[in-house]
Amino acid sequence: MNKVVVKNVTFGEGAPKICVPMVGKTVAALKEEAEMLKTIDLDVVEWRVDFFEDVKDLAKVEAALGEIRAILPETPILFTFRSAKEGGELAVSDEFYFELNETLAGTGKIDLVDVELFNEEADVLRLIETAHKNNVKVVMSNHDFDKTPAKEEIVSRLTRMEALGADLPKIAVMPKSAADVLTLLDATNTVSEKASQPIITMSMAGTGVISRLAGEVFGSAMTFGAAKKASAPGQIDVNELRHVLDLLHKQF
């Protein structure tokens, strides 16, 4: 498997890396979050820009990003606009979604960008090309808040992401039972054994918490923890998350 290196973080080796979301609605709230995150043991910060009240103003988004980067100069930043159709805060046009991501990928202020799989392939490929030209890694994602697809479908989606050029294919699914969690973990194990890229998978909500902890065993390279406010169901406190990941890593 290829390793993906972003600043001082290497995906695809060791314990899963911890990503913590920033969900502030204003620049002041984001700066407060960033200062707080400086004190936390994390690997990646995800700016969930769909929470930002001025997200439709590209100049204000870039200015806010500059404030975050100034506070966290060495921390990898994942830029994510989560669409409403995949559980995000705001519905926007496809045109704006791609304009936003392509513009910010070209600023030199982000390290990774989230690209949702289920869009027009030509648009996805263009955004990937823009990101890679600017040395930005692509986390290609899919979120199913209603169910856990069959193992074969999960495998197919992750494999498709890799084929399109994702650096870190990612899928998050909602379990209805413990069996659903096992389906996600089985699919993760199957893909990680043959994939050339590190992958990120999780089963959401309380039932799926084990999937956020056991990535090193089954093959998921990153997990998401909450510092101030969770951005998805099932995220646990980042300090508790680090403790468990370290404990499992020592036994692995």
Short mmCIF file of C-alpha atoms in Angstrom, two decimals:
data_model
loop_
_atom_site.label_atom_id
_atom_site.label_comp_id
_atom_site.label_asym_id
_atom_site.label_seq_id
_atom_site.Cartn_x
_atom_site.Cartn_y
_atom_site.Cartn_z
CA MET A 1 0.00 0.00 0.00
CA ASN A 2 1.17 3.50 -0.80
CA LYS A 3 1.64 5.81 2.15
CA VAL A 4 0.13 9.29 1.95
CA VAL A 5 2.24 11.95 3.62
CA VAL A 6 0.73 15.31 4.58
CA LYS A 7 3.10 17.63 6.43
CA ASN A 8 4.28 15.51 9.40
CA VAL A 9 1.44 12.97 9.20
CA THR A 10 1.72 9.65 7.37
CA PHE A 11 -1.47 7.81 6.49
CA GLY A 12 -1.17 4.08 5.95
CA GLU A 13 1.14 3.25 8.83
CA GLY A 14 0.66 2.88 12.56
CA ALA A 15 -2.47 3.79 14.46
CA PRO A 16 -5.31 5.60 12.68
CA LYS A 17 -4.75 9.33 12.54
CA ILE A 18 -7.16 11.52 14.50
CA CYS A 19 -9.07 14.24 12.68
CA VAL A 20 -11.04 16.84 14.64
CA PRO A 21 -13.69 19.01 12.95
CA MET A 22 -14.02 22.77 13.27
CA VAL A 23 -17.67 23.84 13.05
CA GLY A 24 -17.66 27.52 13.98
CA LYS A 25 -20.20 29.74 12.26
CA THR A 26 -18.14 32.93 12.44
CA VAL A 27 -14.50 33.93 12.05
CA ALA A 28 -14.33 34.70 15.78
CA ALA A 29 -15.70 31.27 16.66
CA LEU A 30 -13.29 29.58 14.25
CA LYS A 31 -10.30 31.43 15.72
CA GLU A 32 -11.40 30.38 19.21
CA GLU A 33 -11.69 26.77 18.04
CA ALA A 34 -8.29 26.87 16.36
CA GLU A 35 -6.62 28.21 19.51
CA MET A 36 -8.24 25.44 21.54
CA LEU A 37 -7.16 22.78 19.03
CA LYS A 38 -3.53 23.88 19.44
CA THR A 39 -3.69 22.34 22.92
CA ILE A 40 -5.10 18.97 21.80
CA ASP A 41 -3.27 15.83 20.69
CA LEU A 42 -4.62 15.47 17.15
CA ASP A 43 -3.22 14.82 13.68
CA VAL A 44 -5.56 16.63 11.27
CA VAL A 45 -8.06 19.47 11.55
CA GLU A 46 -11.12 19.38 9.31
CA TRP A 47 -12.75 22.71 8.56
CA ARG A 48 -16.41 21.91 7.97
CA VAL A 49 -17.00 25.04 5.95
CA ASP A 50 -20.68 24.20 5.42
CA PHE A 51 -21.21 25.44 9.02
CA PHE A 52 -19.64 28.84 8.19
CA GLU A 53 -22.24 31.59 7.89
CA ASP A 54 -20.39 33.35 5.05
CA VAL A 55 -19.60 30.22 3.06
CA LYS A 56 -21.18 31.64 -0.11
CA ASP A 57 -18.67 34.51 -0.16
CA LEU A 58 -15.44 33.00 -1.49
CA ALA A 59 -13.33 35.97 -0.39
CA LYS A 60 -14.60 35.63 3.18
CA VAL A 61 -14.00 31.88 3.12
CA GLU A 62 -10.40 32.42 2.03
CA ALA A 63 -9.90 35.13 4.64
CA ALA A 64 -11.25 32.86 7.38
CA LEU A 65 -8.99 30.08 6.17
CA GLY A 66 -6.04 32.46 6.44
CA GLU A 67 -6.91 33.11 10.08
CA ILE A 68 -7.11 29.36 10.79
CA ARG A 69 -3.82 28.68 9.02
CA ALA A 70 -2.06 31.44 10.93
CA ILE A 71 -3.05 29.79 14.22
CA LEU A 72 -2.34 26.23 13.04
CA PRO A 73 0.63 26.65 10.67
CA GLU A 74 1.93 23.08 10.88
CA THR A 75 -1.32 21.15 11.29
CA PRO A 76 -2.74 19.45 8.18
CA ILE A 77 -6.06 21.10 7.27
CA LEU A 78 -8.80 19.13 5.51
CA PHE A 79 -11.24 21.46 3.73
CA THR A 80 -14.75 20.00 3.64
CA PHE A 81 -18.02 21.32 2.35
CA ARG A 82 -20.42 18.53 3.24
CA SER A 83 -23.41 18.75 0.94
CA ALA A 84 -26.93 18.59 2.32
CA LYS A 85 -27.57 15.39 0.40
CA GLU A 86 -24.76 13.74 2.40
CA GLY A 87 -25.67 15.13 5.79
CA GLY A 88 -24.25 18.63 5.59
CA GLU A 89 -25.63 21.93 6.82
CA LEU A 90 -26.43 23.68 3.56
CA ALA A 91 -27.75 22.88 0.10
CA VAL A 92 -25.88 24.60 -2.73
CA SER A 93 -25.69 24.14 -6.48
CA ASP A 94 -23.21 21.72 -7.98
CA GLU A 95 -21.60 24.67 -9.73
CA PHE A 96 -20.94 26.48 -6.46
CA TYR A 97 -19.73 23.29 -4.75
CA PHE A 98 -17.01 22.80 -7.34
CA GLU A 99 -16.14 26.50 -7.61
CA LEU A 100 -15.67 26.67 -3.84
CA ASN A 101 -13.46 23.60 -3.65
CA GLU A 102 -11.38 24.42 -6.72
CA THR A 103 -10.82 27.99 -5.53
CA LEU A 104 -9.71 26.98 -2.05
CA ALA A 105 -7.54 24.15 -3.36
CA GLY A 106 -5.59 26.79 -5.25
CA THR A 107 -4.88 29.01 -2.25
CA GLY A 108 -1.95 27.04 -0.85
CA LYS A 109 -3.60 27.16 2.58
CA ILE A 110 -5.17 23.68 2.72
CA ASP A 111 -3.53 20.26 2.64
CA LEU A 112 -6.48 18.01 1.84
CA VAL A 113 -9.85 18.55 0.20
CA ASP A 114 -12.98 16.44 0.55
CA VAL A 115 -14.56 15.50 -2.79
CA GLU A 116 -17.91 13.72 -2.74
CA LEU A 117 -18.03 10.70 -5.03
CA PHE A 118 -21.62 11.03 -6.19
CA ASN A 119 -21.24 13.98 -8.54
CA GLU A 120 -20.70 14.28 -12.28
CA GLU A 121 -17.53 12.35 -13.04
CA ALA A 122 -16.08 15.10 -15.24
CA ASP A 123 -16.47 17.62 -12.40
CA VAL A 124 -14.91 15.23 -9.90
CA LEU A 125 -11.95 14.55 -12.17
CA ARG A 126 -11.39 18.27 -12.78
CA LEU A 127 -11.39 18.98 -9.04
CA ILE A 128 -8.96 16.13 -8.40
CA GLU A 129 -6.65 17.51 -11.09
CA THR A 130 -6.82 21.01 -9.60
CA ALA A 131 -6.09 19.67 -6.13
CA HIS A 132 -3.13 17.59 -7.23
CA LYS A 133 -1.65 20.47 -9.25
CA ASN A 134 -1.62 22.43 -6.01
CA ASN A 135 -0.15 19.60 -3.90
CA VAL A 136 -3.48 19.05 -2.15
CA LYS A 137 -4.46 15.48 -1.33
CA VAL A 138 -7.97 14.26 -2.10
CA VAL A 139 -10.21 12.59 0.46
CA MET A 140 -13.01 11.20 -1.72
CA SER A 141 -16.09 10.53 0.34
CA ASN A 142 -19.52 9.00 0.50
CA HIS A 143 -21.94 9.12 3.44
CA ASP A 144 -25.06 7.06 3.91
CA PHE A 145 -27.05 8.29 6.92
CA ASP A 146 -29.94 5.91 6.24
CA LYS A 147 -28.39 2.47 6.12
CA THR A 148 -25.36 0.25 5.68
CA PRO A 149 -25.10 -0.93 2.08
CA ALA A 150 -24.16 -4.51 1.31
CA LYS A 151 -20.48 -5.39 1.60
CA GLU A 152 -20.14 -5.62 -2.17
CA GLU A 153 -21.49 -2.09 -2.58
CA ILE A 154 -19.14 -0.65 0.03
CA VAL A 155 -16.21 -2.37 -1.65
CA SER A 156 -17.37 -1.10 -5.04
CA ARG A 157 -17.61 2.51 -3.90
CA LEU A 158 -14.18 2.53 -2.25
CA THR A 159 -12.63 0.83 -5.27
CA ARG A 160 -14.28 3.38 -7.56
CA MET A 161 -12.81 6.24 -5.53
CA GLU A 162 -9.33 4.82 -5.89
CA ALA A 163 -9.81 4.36 -9.62
CA LEU A 164 -10.81 8.02 -9.96
CA GLY A 165 -7.58 9.14 -8.30
CA ALA A 166 -8.47 9.60 -4.63
CA ASP A 167 -5.53 9.67 -2.26
CA LEU A 168 -7.75 8.63 0.66
CA PRO A 169 -11.07 6.96 -0.22
CA LYS A 170 -13.60 7.41 2.60
CA ILE A 171 -17.02 5.96 3.39
CA ALA A 172 -19.30 6.44 6.41
CA VAL A 173 -22.47 4.41 6.85
CA MET A 174 -25.31 4.15 9.35
CA PRO A 175 -25.82 0.82 11.12
CA LYS A 176 -29.21 -0.55 12.09
CA SER A 177 -27.67 -3.50 13.94
CA ALA A 178 -24.41 -5.00 15.13
CA ALA A 179 -24.41 -7.08 11.94
CA ASP A 180 -24.25 -3.87 9.92
CA VAL A 181 -21.12 -2.84 11.80
CA LEU A 182 -19.57 -6.20 10.98
CA THR A 183 -20.46 -5.63 7.32
CA LEU A 184 -18.58 -2.34 7.32
CA LEU A 185 -15.56 -3.82 9.08
CA ASP A 186 -15.51 -6.84 6.73
CA ALA A 187 -15.63 -4.55 3.69
CA THR A 188 -12.85 -2.41 5.18
CA ASN A 189 -10.66 -5.44 5.69
CA THR A 190 -11.31 -6.71 2.16
CA VAL A 191 -10.48 -3.39 0.50
CA SER A 192 -7.46 -2.61 2.66
CA GLU A 193 -5.88 -5.95 1.78
CA LYS A 194 -5.83 -5.13 -1.95
CA ALA A 195 -6.01 -1.33 -2.21
CA SER A 196 -3.00 0.69 -3.25
CA GLN A 197 -4.20 3.70 -1.21
CA PRO A 198 -5.01 3.99 2.51
CA ILE A 199 -8.75 4.07 3.13
CA ILE A 200 -11.00 5.67 5.76
CA THR A 201 -14.16 3.93 6.91
CA MET A 202 -16.59 4.24 9.78
CA SER A 203 -19.92 3.00 11.02
CA MET A 204 -21.76 5.89 12.63
CA ALA A 205 -23.80 6.43 15.79
CA GLY A 206 -23.31 4.63 19.09
CA THR A 207 -23.63 1.18 17.56
CA GLY A 208 -20.73 1.89 15.23
CA VAL A 209 -18.28 3.39 17.73
CA ILE A 210 -16.11 0.27 17.65
CA SER A 211 -15.34 1.00 13.99
CA ARG A 212 -13.88 4.37 15.00
CA LEU A 213 -11.52 2.64 17.41
CA ALA A 214 -10.44 -0.52 15.59
CA GLY A 215 -9.16 0.95 12.33
CA GLU A 216 -5.64 -0.37 12.77
CA VAL A 217 -6.97 -3.92 12.97
CA PHE A 218 -9.31 -3.74 9.97
CA GLY A 219 -7.51 -1.22 7.78
CA SER A 220 -8.93 2.28 8.28
CA ALA A 221 -6.27 5.00 8.28
CA MET A 222 -8.10 7.87 9.99
CA THR A 223 -10.82 8.38 12.54
CA PHE A 224 -12.79 11.44 13.63
CA GLY A 225 -13.02 12.71 17.19
CA ALA A 226 -14.88 15.61 18.77
CA ALA A 227 -13.20 18.40 20.70
CA LYS A 228 -15.99 20.96 21.04
CA LYS A 229 -18.91 19.76 18.95
CA ALA A 230 -19.32 16.57 16.97
CA SER A 231 -19.90 16.93 13.24
CA ALA A 232 -21.37 13.43 12.84
CA PRO A 233 -23.16 10.93 15.11
CA GLY A 234 -20.86 8.66 17.07
CA GLN A 235 -17.78 10.89 17.30
CA ILE A 236 -16.20 10.56 20.74
CA ASP A 237 -14.00 12.87 22.79
CA VAL A 238 -10.60 13.23 21.18
CA ASN A 239 -8.65 12.60 24.40
CA GLU A 240 -10.52 9.36 25.07
CA LEU A 241 -10.06 8.41 21.43
CA ARG A 242 -6.28 8.90 21.59
CA HIS A 243 -6.05 6.80 24.74
CA VAL A 244 -7.90 3.87 23.17
CA LEU A 245 -6.01 4.07 19.87
CA ASP A 246 -2.68 4.06 21.72
CA LEU A 247 -3.79 1.11 23.85
CA LEU A 248 -4.79 -0.92 20.79
CA HIS A 249 -1.66 0.09 18.88
CA LYS A 250 0.57 -1.30 21.65
CA GLN A 251 -1.18 -4.67 21.35
CA PHE A 252 -1.31 -4.80 17.57
#
